[in-house]
Amino acid sequence: MDSKRRGFLKSAAMAAASSMVLGDAEFSLPVLGAADAPSDGDDLTWNKAPCRFCGTGCHLQVGVHEGRVVAVAGDKAAEVNKGLLCVKGYHVGGILYGADRLTKPLLRKDGRLVEIEWDEALDIVAQRIMAAPEKFAFYGSGQWTIPEGYAAQKLMKGGLSNNHIDPNARLCMASAVTGFLATYGVDEPAGCYDDLDACDVLITWGNNPAEMHPILFSRVTDRRSRGENVRIIDISTRRTRTTDAANDYLEMAPHGDVAIALGIMNQLIASGTYDKDFVEKHCAFRALESESPTLQGEAISEDEFRKRIAAYTPERVEELSGVPADQIRMLGKLFGDRNLRITSLWCMGMNQHTMGTAVNSLVHGVHLLSGHFGRPGDAPTSLTGQPSACGTVREVGTLAHALPGGRVVANPDHRAQCEGFWNLPAGRISPTPGYHTVKMFDQFTKSSDEGGDIDTLFVQVTNPGQTLPNLNKLFNDKEKLNDKFLIVSEVYPTATTQLADLILPAALWVEKNGIYGNSERRTQQWFKLVDPPGEARDDTWMTIAIAHRLLELGHEGMKDKDGEFIFAVKDDQGEDIPIWEFEHYYDTNVDKHLFEEYRQFTTMKHKNLAPYDEYVKARGLRWPVVQQDDGSWRETRFRFAGFDDPFVAEGEEFDFYHSSSGDGRAQVWFHDYQPPPEVPDEEFPMWLCTGRVLEHWHTGTMTRRLPQLNRAMPTAYVEMNLQDALAQNIRQGETVVIESRRGTTQLPVWIDGRGRPPRGTIFVPFFDETKLINNCTLDDHDPFSKQPDYKKCAARVRKLSEASS
Amino acid sequence: MPISGLVITFDQTFGHPDETISRLRGEPAIEVGACDRQQCAIVVDTPSQADDKKIYQWVQDLPGVAGIQVAFVGFDDDAPPDSSSTTDSVD
Ligand code: SF4
């Protein structure tokens, strides 16, 4: 590193650290104030961007020198993280510079990948789609920016009349969506991160925010270090770093969360400490129909609810969950105390669950029944793992059954509204939901003769070759099927590109414009700051360029009802700007065009967004964002609460204005406990749970290329209880074989490591593509959300010598 | 080596942050910035990863240090390792 750049970096490092000490110091753009800036530093520029990794949505300041990201600092002006970043965020700049970036389109010919030109690549994709548009599927993720997801959605549903588009968020937070829909009639949390600054009690339900959402967790632990009293109750199947900070640790059996939520409601009713006034004014009761159950369920009376919940006494809950009856009573008492503010947090533990919709609804129900809702600090809040799972998947609706702005394909009015916004002929959008993720890959990896009716699959911004459950069934089978064609847009070689027929090199993070939506309804914009390497290009551009090739091939769906290209952008003279040619893509801000078009969709469900330019000025805004009389735009922190939500009529305390019962009420659900689909037995005696670690983000394709993070956590491992290890004569660090009925993988053992599972449980993180634990996981899924359960299946641990004999 | 901007938080019951700050000033790899009785900003610039670790540990062990937060990381020029996936590209 030359001494000039080193000088810049030292000055910037000092400015960032000092500004955190001097709480009142300005930390605006550029980060170096005039007094701090070295005299020769005027070629180091700073700009804002959200972190590329998790759904927390921390804001960064990104320092660019000579076209390269050279520094990253936490953005002190950002409310989410107040200048802090976790270890991943601090190293995020390095993800752009892995030595093996993909820089040319690659086509598999005779089993080997050869470089081709973009023109040929686009022709191949367009011809595959043109040959059988109904057999094409598009798979993305919550890492899609909002414009990327919106463009993909429009191409598929508005252009190809094909609903086979789904994101890997299906594997990540689909049960949170169905839980919100079942309870409030509309998706996404009512509260926000401010609840963490105001709660007296934080309950983590199968959640390890100390590692997975460390910045959010530090908001609570910082309060404690300032002398405030915050009680943390960790309900989990194993001890984690969150447990280390918790006042209470309640160890539950897998699926025990369902029983615990029922037990708390039982106690609230039995002791009469539920919030009668809140329930009477704002809640209704609901349960599944006994035949053909639906997400909406059927209304039940309060008496019926009382009758059913009476069965879940603390003793019964202890049997089902393993949590002592006294602790269930303790939770019941806490929720019965209206003087406390209680926030519940959850993420994959409750979502990756065959009763995911049920347990999400039940935890909302605990908060509603107890009235711990709608005051700052009183909130049931689900977190997301991906940076735009909320913005792109849930709001843009890039799911097989959905349309933008909370609409669904099955609803004729919703289809007509979308056709109107897109200026499409009536009837263009298909009413039949497409394939959800598990079904999509099942159909793709099944031979055409056996009914596998997806033959071309385009994957953007995700890595299903590592993240799908039961990989041998849902992904690896593709290798044998010559008529199936896998297209992957990627930045690095991954487990998915290993089976790709065509690889398209993609631009990453600040190599393109973008907009994300984080876990607290905050929409965040950034600009392209550096060029992508070689011929790597934007995902939105790829989608538009493919659409234009289809137009050239004569696909009528690529035209609106006036005969215009569906992605047409005009200049001031009304002439087309050829944004499908990459050299012209940045002649205009395509993100802004797409966002302004998308914004029209957002008002139906009261998820109103401000104009694009407002987000340029802000460090994100939480929707609904509404315009004030003075022309300014105001965000909303607490939905449905009269003191903050602009859509609650004046004088009303609460209004659940998308209530599924149509009367402004939220639904308190009853669900009976059901056992997990697979439980340990003699042959496979251990529970297997999978998850993440602090240092790596999801499949590690980015973080494993950062030397600092890779050194800190170089390999996946299996966490084992000491007694289990002793019983099998397994030593610390020994490589063992993990087996389930579906597959195997080999891992080193970590006894009493970072996480401490109880006897009979093992835990394996999924970030390591050389040790694919998803060979072993189960593809059973929730009946409503279709989200698989990665948190529990039956497995066994064998010593290498035994396994090979 | 990355250059780090760190914020040291002092234990509130510790009465002598000035002494600790003087010791920080005496360490050549450390530059001391804004400090008050609760917190102190420093920049660490070392020639190797091993030295960086040593300095971090040394700071952590100083009297009265309750915690260290990272405020900034500048990147080194080391090429990171490849992952194990390959595209077996043929030029
Ligand atoms: S990974 Fe998540 S918590 Fe860490 S800096 Fe990025 S957004 Fe924040």
mmCIF file of C-alpha atoms in Angstrom, chain A residues 314-555:
data_model
loop_
_atom_site.group_PDB
_atom_site.id
_atom_site.type_symbol
_atom_site.label_atom_id
_atom_site.label_comp_id
_atom_site.label_asym_id
_atom_site.label_seq_id
_atom_site.Cartn_x
_atom_site.Cartn_y
_atom_site.Cartn_z
ATOM 1 C CA PRO A 314 -47.703 -25.447 32.256
ATOM 2 C CA GLU A 315 -47.304 -29.150 33.057
ATOM 3 C CA ARG A 316 -48.458 -30.234 29.603
ATOM 4 C CA VAL A 317 -46.214 -27.613 28.028
ATOM 5 C CA GLU A 318 -43.291 -28.909 30.076
ATOM 6 C CA GLU A 319 -43.898 -32.371 28.606
ATOM 7 C CA LEU A 320 -44.000 -31.021 25.064
ATOM 8 C CA SER A 321 -41.251 -28.433 25.244
ATOM 9 C CA GLY A 322 -38.931 -29.602 27.989
ATOM 10 C CA VAL A 323 -39.152 -26.172 29.647
ATOM 11 C CA PRO A 324 -40.067 -26.519 33.345
ATOM 12 C CA ALA A 325 -43.665 -25.611 34.222
ATOM 13 C CA ASP A 326 -42.436 -22.917 36.642
ATOM 14 C CA GLN A 327 -40.670 -21.141 33.809
ATOM 15 C CA ILE A 328 -43.856 -21.185 31.739
ATOM 16 C CA ARG A 329 -45.634 -19.596 34.711
ATOM 17 C CA MET A 330 -42.823 -17.037 34.939
ATOM 18 C CA LEU A 331 -43.338 -16.091 31.261
ATOM 19 C CA GLY A 332 -47.100 -15.924 31.825
ATOM 20 C CA LYS A 333 -46.566 -13.521 34.739
ATOM 21 C CA LEU A 334 -44.206 -11.324 32.749
ATOM 22 C CA PHE A 335 -46.686 -10.963 29.913
ATOM 23 C CA GLY A 336 -49.414 -10.356 32.466
ATOM 24 C CA ASP A 337 -47.554 -7.291 33.776
ATOM 25 C CA ARG A 338 -48.644 -4.224 31.792
ATOM 26 C CA ASN A 339 -46.017 -2.045 33.423
ATOM 27 C CA LEU A 340 -43.294 -3.814 31.507
ATOM 28 C CA ARG A 341 -42.423 -3.342 27.845
ATOM 29 C CA ILE A 342 -41.709 -6.676 26.146
ATOM 30 C CA THR A 343 -40.133 -7.198 22.718
ATOM 31 C CA SER A 344 -39.960 -10.615 21.092
ATOM 32 C CA LEU A 345 -37.342 -11.253 18.411
ATOM 33 C CA TRP A 346 -37.160 -14.191 16.065
ATOM 34 C CA CYS A 347 -35.680 -15.197 12.763
ATOM 35 C CA MET A 348 -34.943 -18.616 11.237
ATOM 36 C CA GLY A 349 -35.726 -20.639 14.368
ATOM 37 C CA MET A 350 -39.421 -19.886 14.091
ATOM 38 C CA ASN A 351 -39.500 -19.565 10.311
ATOM 39 C CA GLN A 352 -37.644 -22.700 9.190
ATOM 40 C CA HIS A 353 -40.252 -24.841 10.859
ATOM 41 C CA THR A 354 -42.957 -27.190 9.616
ATOM 42 C CA MET A 355 -45.297 -25.264 11.963
ATOM 43 C CA GLY A 356 -43.752 -21.923 10.946
ATOM 44 C CA THR A 357 -46.999 -20.112 10.164
ATOM 45 C CA ALA A 358 -48.544 -21.453 13.366
ATOM 46 C CA VAL A 359 -45.718 -20.476 15.704
ATOM 47 C CA ASN A 360 -45.391 -17.021 14.125
ATOM 48 C CA SER A 361 -49.133 -16.456 14.596
ATOM 49 C CA LEU A 362 -49.018 -17.765 18.156
ATOM 50 C CA VAL A 363 -46.236 -15.414 19.232
ATOM 51 C CA HIS A 364 -48.133 -12.488 17.717
ATOM 52 C CA GLY A 365 -51.125 -13.815 19.657
ATOM 53 C CA VAL A 366 -49.185 -13.774 22.936
ATOM 54 C CA HIS A 367 -48.426 -10.076 22.415
ATOM 55 C CA LEU A 368 -51.971 -9.214 21.351
ATOM 56 C CA LEU A 369 -53.665 -11.139 24.137
ATOM 57 C CA SER A 370 -51.422 -9.542 26.737
ATOM 58 C CA GLY A 371 -51.672 -6.070 25.181
ATOM 59 C CA HIS A 372 -47.890 -5.923 24.784
ATOM 60 C CA PHE A 373 -48.321 -4.353 21.404
ATOM 61 C CA GLY A 374 -48.045 -0.961 19.802
ATOM 62 C CA ARG A 375 -46.253 0.978 22.550
ATOM 63 C CA PRO A 376 -42.516 1.596 21.984
ATOM 64 C CA GLY A 377 -40.786 -1.464 23.441
ATOM 65 C CA ASP A 378 -43.872 -3.692 23.207
ATOM 66 C CA ALA A 379 -43.554 -5.567 19.926
ATOM 67 C CA PRO A 380 -43.461 -8.957 18.243
ATOM 68 C CA THR A 381 -40.688 -8.487 15.666
ATOM 69 C CA SER A 382 -39.327 -10.920 13.110
ATOM 70 C CA LEU A 383 -35.893 -10.274 11.631
ATOM 71 C CA THR A 384 -34.672 -11.140 8.159
ATOM 72 C CA GLY A 385 -31.407 -12.696 7.111
ATOM 73 C CA GLN A 386 -31.059 -11.038 3.722
ATOM 74 C CA PRO A 387 -30.569 -7.343 3.036
ATOM 75 C CA SER A 388 -33.756 -6.902 1.019
ATOM 76 C CA ALA A 389 -35.935 -9.854 1.937
ATOM 77 C CA CYS A 390 -38.527 -7.283 2.988
ATOM 78 C CA GLY A 391 -38.008 -4.685 0.265
ATOM 79 C CA THR A 392 -37.679 -6.950 -2.736
ATOM 80 C CA VAL A 393 -39.410 -10.184 -1.849
ATOM 81 C CA ARG A 394 -42.237 -9.170 0.448
ATOM 82 C CA GLU A 395 -42.977 -5.730 -0.974
ATOM 83 C CA VAL A 396 -42.214 -6.216 -4.667
ATOM 84 C CA GLY A 397 -43.794 -9.664 -4.290
ATOM 85 C CA THR A 398 -41.257 -11.795 -6.143
ATOM 86 C CA LEU A 399 -42.996 -14.936 -4.942
ATOM 87 C CA ALA A 400 -44.759 -17.481 -7.143
ATOM 88 C CA HIS A 401 -48.233 -16.479 -5.921
ATOM 89 C CA ALA A 402 -47.695 -12.718 -5.529
ATOM 90 C CA LEU A 403 -47.798 -9.453 -7.453
ATOM 91 C CA PRO A 404 -46.264 -6.107 -6.385
ATOM 92 C CA GLY A 405 -47.611 -4.191 -3.412
ATOM 93 C CA GLY A 406 -49.251 -7.070 -1.503
ATOM 94 C CA ARG A 407 -51.325 -8.344 -4.440
ATOM 95 C CA VAL A 408 -51.777 -11.974 -5.446
ATOM 96 C CA VAL A 409 -52.155 -13.546 -8.873
ATOM 97 C CA ALA A 410 -55.273 -15.461 -7.837
ATOM 98 C CA ASN A 411 -57.246 -12.235 -7.294
ATOM 99 C CA PRO A 412 -58.779 -10.886 -10.565
ATOM 100 C CA ASP A 413 -58.890 -7.299 -9.260
ATOM 101 C CA HIS A 414 -55.234 -7.438 -8.320
ATOM 102 C CA ARG A 415 -54.298 -8.781 -11.747
ATOM 103 C CA ALA A 416 -56.337 -6.062 -13.427
ATOM 104 C CA GLN A 417 -54.663 -3.355 -11.313
ATOM 105 C CA CYS A 418 -51.199 -4.639 -12.251
ATOM 106 C CA GLU A 419 -52.144 -4.859 -15.929
ATOM 107 C CA GLY A 420 -53.307 -1.266 -15.598
ATOM 108 C CA PHE A 421 -50.065 -0.030 -14.021
ATOM 109 C CA TRP A 422 -48.042 -1.926 -16.612
ATOM 110 C CA ASN A 423 -50.308 -0.865 -19.483
ATOM 111 C CA LEU A 424 -50.806 -4.494 -20.515
ATOM 112 C CA PRO A 425 -53.753 -6.005 -22.355
ATOM 113 C CA ALA A 426 -56.375 -7.469 -20.014
ATOM 114 C CA GLY A 427 -55.754 -11.109 -19.187
ATOM 115 C CA ARG A 428 -51.961 -10.972 -19.702
ATOM 116 C CA ILE A 429 -51.203 -12.047 -16.122
ATOM 117 C CA SER A 430 -51.859 -15.709 -15.387
ATOM 118 C CA PRO A 431 -54.187 -16.455 -12.441
ATOM 119 C CA THR A 432 -52.383 -19.683 -11.475
ATOM 120 C CA PRO A 433 -49.630 -19.431 -8.853
ATOM 121 C CA GLY A 434 -46.257 -20.661 -10.090
ATOM 122 C CA TYR A 435 -43.992 -23.171 -8.386
ATOM 123 C CA HIS A 436 -42.640 -22.343 -4.951
ATOM 124 C CA THR A 437 -38.928 -22.971 -4.423
ATOM 125 C CA VAL A 438 -38.969 -26.625 -3.383
ATOM 126 C CA LYS A 439 -41.453 -27.518 -6.128
ATOM 127 C CA MET A 440 -39.547 -25.442 -8.713
ATOM 128 C CA PHE A 441 -36.299 -27.333 -8.098
ATOM 129 C CA ASP A 442 -38.127 -30.640 -7.867
ATOM 130 C CA GLN A 443 -39.603 -30.018 -11.323
ATOM 131 C CA PHE A 444 -36.247 -28.853 -12.675
ATOM 132 C CA THR A 445 -34.276 -31.833 -11.408
ATOM 133 C CA LYS A 446 -36.880 -34.380 -12.460
ATOM 134 C CA SER A 447 -36.548 -35.678 -16.019
ATOM 135 C CA SER A 448 -39.000 -34.308 -18.575
ATOM 136 C CA ASP A 449 -40.301 -37.854 -19.189
ATOM 137 C CA GLU A 450 -41.331 -38.086 -15.568
ATOM 138 C CA GLY A 451 -43.181 -34.769 -15.647
ATOM 139 C CA GLY A 452 -40.313 -32.421 -14.778
ATOM 140 C CA ASP A 453 -41.802 -29.480 -16.631
ATOM 141 C CA ILE A 454 -39.197 -26.791 -15.871
ATOM 142 C CA ASP A 455 -36.414 -27.077 -18.437
ATOM 143 C CA THR A 456 -34.618 -23.711 -18.187
ATOM 144 C CA LEU A 457 -33.864 -22.075 -14.859
ATOM 145 C CA PHE A 458 -32.247 -18.663 -14.401
ATOM 146 C CA VAL A 459 -30.696 -18.048 -10.978
ATOM 147 C CA GLN A 460 -29.700 -14.527 -9.928
ATOM 148 C CA VAL A 461 -28.082 -13.364 -6.661
ATOM 149 C CA THR A 462 -28.295 -16.621 -4.746
ATOM 150 C CA ASN A 463 -26.702 -20.011 -4.333
ATOM 151 C CA PRO A 464 -29.299 -22.804 -4.272
ATOM 152 C CA GLY A 465 -26.648 -25.471 -4.870
ATOM 153 C CA GLN A 466 -25.694 -24.889 -1.252
ATOM 154 C CA THR A 467 -28.854 -23.625 0.424
ATOM 155 C CA LEU A 468 -31.612 -25.914 -0.782
ATOM 156 C CA PRO A 469 -32.534 -28.651 1.662
ATOM 157 C CA ASN A 470 -31.970 -32.264 0.680
ATOM 158 C CA LEU A 471 -29.515 -31.275 -2.058
ATOM 159 C CA ASN A 472 -29.214 -34.749 -3.510
ATOM 160 C CA LYS A 473 -32.897 -34.679 -4.383
ATOM 161 C CA LEU A 474 -33.437 -31.007 -5.216
ATOM 162 C CA PHE A 475 -30.206 -29.929 -6.912
ATOM 163 C CA ASN A 476 -27.569 -32.559 -7.610
ATOM 164 C CA ASP A 477 -29.865 -34.637 -9.830
ATOM 165 C CA LYS A 478 -29.655 -31.906 -12.458
ATOM 166 C CA GLU A 479 -26.205 -33.116 -13.456
ATOM 167 C CA LYS A 480 -27.620 -36.214 -15.189
ATOM 168 C CA LEU A 481 -30.299 -34.381 -17.171
ATOM 169 C CA ASN A 482 -28.985 -33.143 -20.498
ATOM 170 C CA ASP A 483 -32.165 -31.394 -21.590
ATOM 171 C CA LYS A 484 -32.219 -29.146 -18.510
ATOM 172 C CA PHE A 485 -30.394 -25.828 -18.761
ATOM 173 C CA LEU A 486 -29.168 -23.896 -15.722
ATOM 174 C CA ILE A 487 -28.243 -20.217 -16.138
ATOM 175 C CA VAL A 488 -26.507 -18.570 -13.200
ATOM 176 C CA SER A 489 -25.700 -14.905 -12.757
ATOM 177 C CA GLU A 490 -22.900 -14.771 -10.188
ATOM 178 C CA VAL A 491 -19.899 -12.840 -8.954
ATOM 179 C CA TYR A 492 -17.813 -15.857 -7.899
ATOM 180 C CA PRO A 493 -17.731 -19.586 -8.646
ATOM 181 C CA THR A 494 -20.146 -21.309 -6.244
ATOM 182 C CA ALA A 495 -21.736 -24.663 -5.560
ATOM 183 C CA THR A 496 -24.474 -23.562 -7.981
ATOM 184 C CA THR A 497 -22.171 -22.558 -10.839
ATOM 185 C CA GLN A 498 -20.619 -26.028 -10.636
ATOM 186 C CA LEU A 499 -23.704 -27.384 -12.400
ATOM 187 C CA ALA A 500 -24.431 -24.284 -14.504
ATOM 188 C CA ASP A 501 -24.648 -24.532 -18.283
ATOM 189 C CA LEU A 502 -24.241 -20.784 -18.682
ATOM 190 C CA ILE A 503 -22.646 -18.390 -16.190
ATOM 191 C CA LEU A 504 -23.238 -14.649 -16.458
ATOM 192 C CA PRO A 505 -20.731 -12.446 -14.598
ATOM 193 C CA ALA A 506 -22.537 -10.017 -12.311
ATOM 194 C CA ALA A 507 -21.803 -6.619 -10.821
ATOM 195 C CA LEU A 508 -21.858 -6.593 -7.018
ATOM 196 C CA TRP A 509 -23.055 -4.105 -4.372
ATOM 197 C CA VAL A 510 -21.562 -0.612 -5.064
ATOM 198 C CA GLU A 511 -20.592 -1.636 -8.589
ATOM 199 C CA LYS A 512 -24.208 -0.801 -9.458
ATOM 200 C CA ASN A 513 -27.043 1.443 -8.305
ATOM 201 C CA GLY A 514 -29.337 -0.177 -5.784
ATOM 202 C CA ILE A 515 -32.204 0.016 -3.315
ATOM 203 C CA TYR A 516 -32.784 -2.384 -0.430
ATOM 204 C CA GLY A 517 -35.557 -2.703 2.154
ATOM 205 C CA ASN A 518 -34.417 -3.868 5.599
ATOM 206 C CA SER A 519 -36.179 -5.693 8.479
ATOM 207 C CA GLU A 520 -37.770 -2.563 9.953
ATOM 208 C CA ARG A 521 -39.541 -1.402 6.748
ATOM 209 C CA ARG A 522 -36.664 0.929 5.900
ATOM 210 C CA THR A 523 -36.046 1.545 2.191
ATOM 211 C CA GLN A 524 -32.387 2.432 1.480
ATOM 212 C CA GLN A 525 -30.840 3.755 -1.715
ATOM 213 C CA TRP A 526 -27.261 3.906 -2.970
ATOM 214 C CA PHE A 527 -25.404 4.873 -6.122
ATOM 215 C CA LYS A 528 -22.852 2.967 -8.144
ATOM 216 C CA LEU A 529 -19.419 3.970 -6.786
ATOM 217 C CA VAL A 530 -16.945 1.835 -8.746
ATOM 218 C CA ASP A 531 -16.953 -0.100 -12.028
ATOM 219 C CA PRO A 532 -17.438 -3.866 -11.994
ATOM 220 C CA PRO A 533 -14.428 -5.912 -13.159
ATOM 221 C CA GLY A 534 -14.080 -7.124 -16.743
ATOM 222 C CA GLU A 535 -17.438 -7.734 -18.366
ATOM 223 C CA ALA A 536 -19.431 -8.190 -15.161
ATOM 224 C CA ARG A 537 -22.788 -6.438 -15.526
ATOM 225 C CA ASP A 538 -25.868 -5.410 -13.553
ATOM 226 C CA ASP A 539 -28.591 -8.008 -12.941
ATOM 227 C CA THR A 540 -31.333 -5.521 -13.868
ATOM 228 C CA TRP A 541 -29.579 -4.916 -17.161
ATOM 229 C CA MET A 542 -29.421 -8.678 -17.820
ATOM 230 C CA THR A 543 -33.183 -8.992 -17.306
ATOM 231 C CA ILE A 544 -33.947 -6.042 -19.566
ATOM 232 C CA ALA A 545 -31.470 -7.187 -22.227
ATOM 233 C CA ILE A 546 -33.034 -10.679 -22.250
ATOM 234 C CA ALA A 547 -36.494 -9.101 -22.545
ATOM 235 C CA HIS A 548 -35.310 -7.063 -25.518
ATOM 236 C CA ARG A 549 -33.864 -10.137 -27.231
ATOM 237 C CA LEU A 550 -37.260 -11.798 -26.764
ATOM 238 C CA LEU A 551 -38.866 -8.728 -28.312
ATOM 239 C CA GLU A 552 -36.517 -9.037 -31.288
ATOM 240 C CA LEU A 553 -37.464 -12.708 -31.584
ATOM 241 C CA GLY A 554 -41.099 -11.642 -31.797
ATOM 242 C CA HIS A 555 -42.409 -12.471 -28.309
#
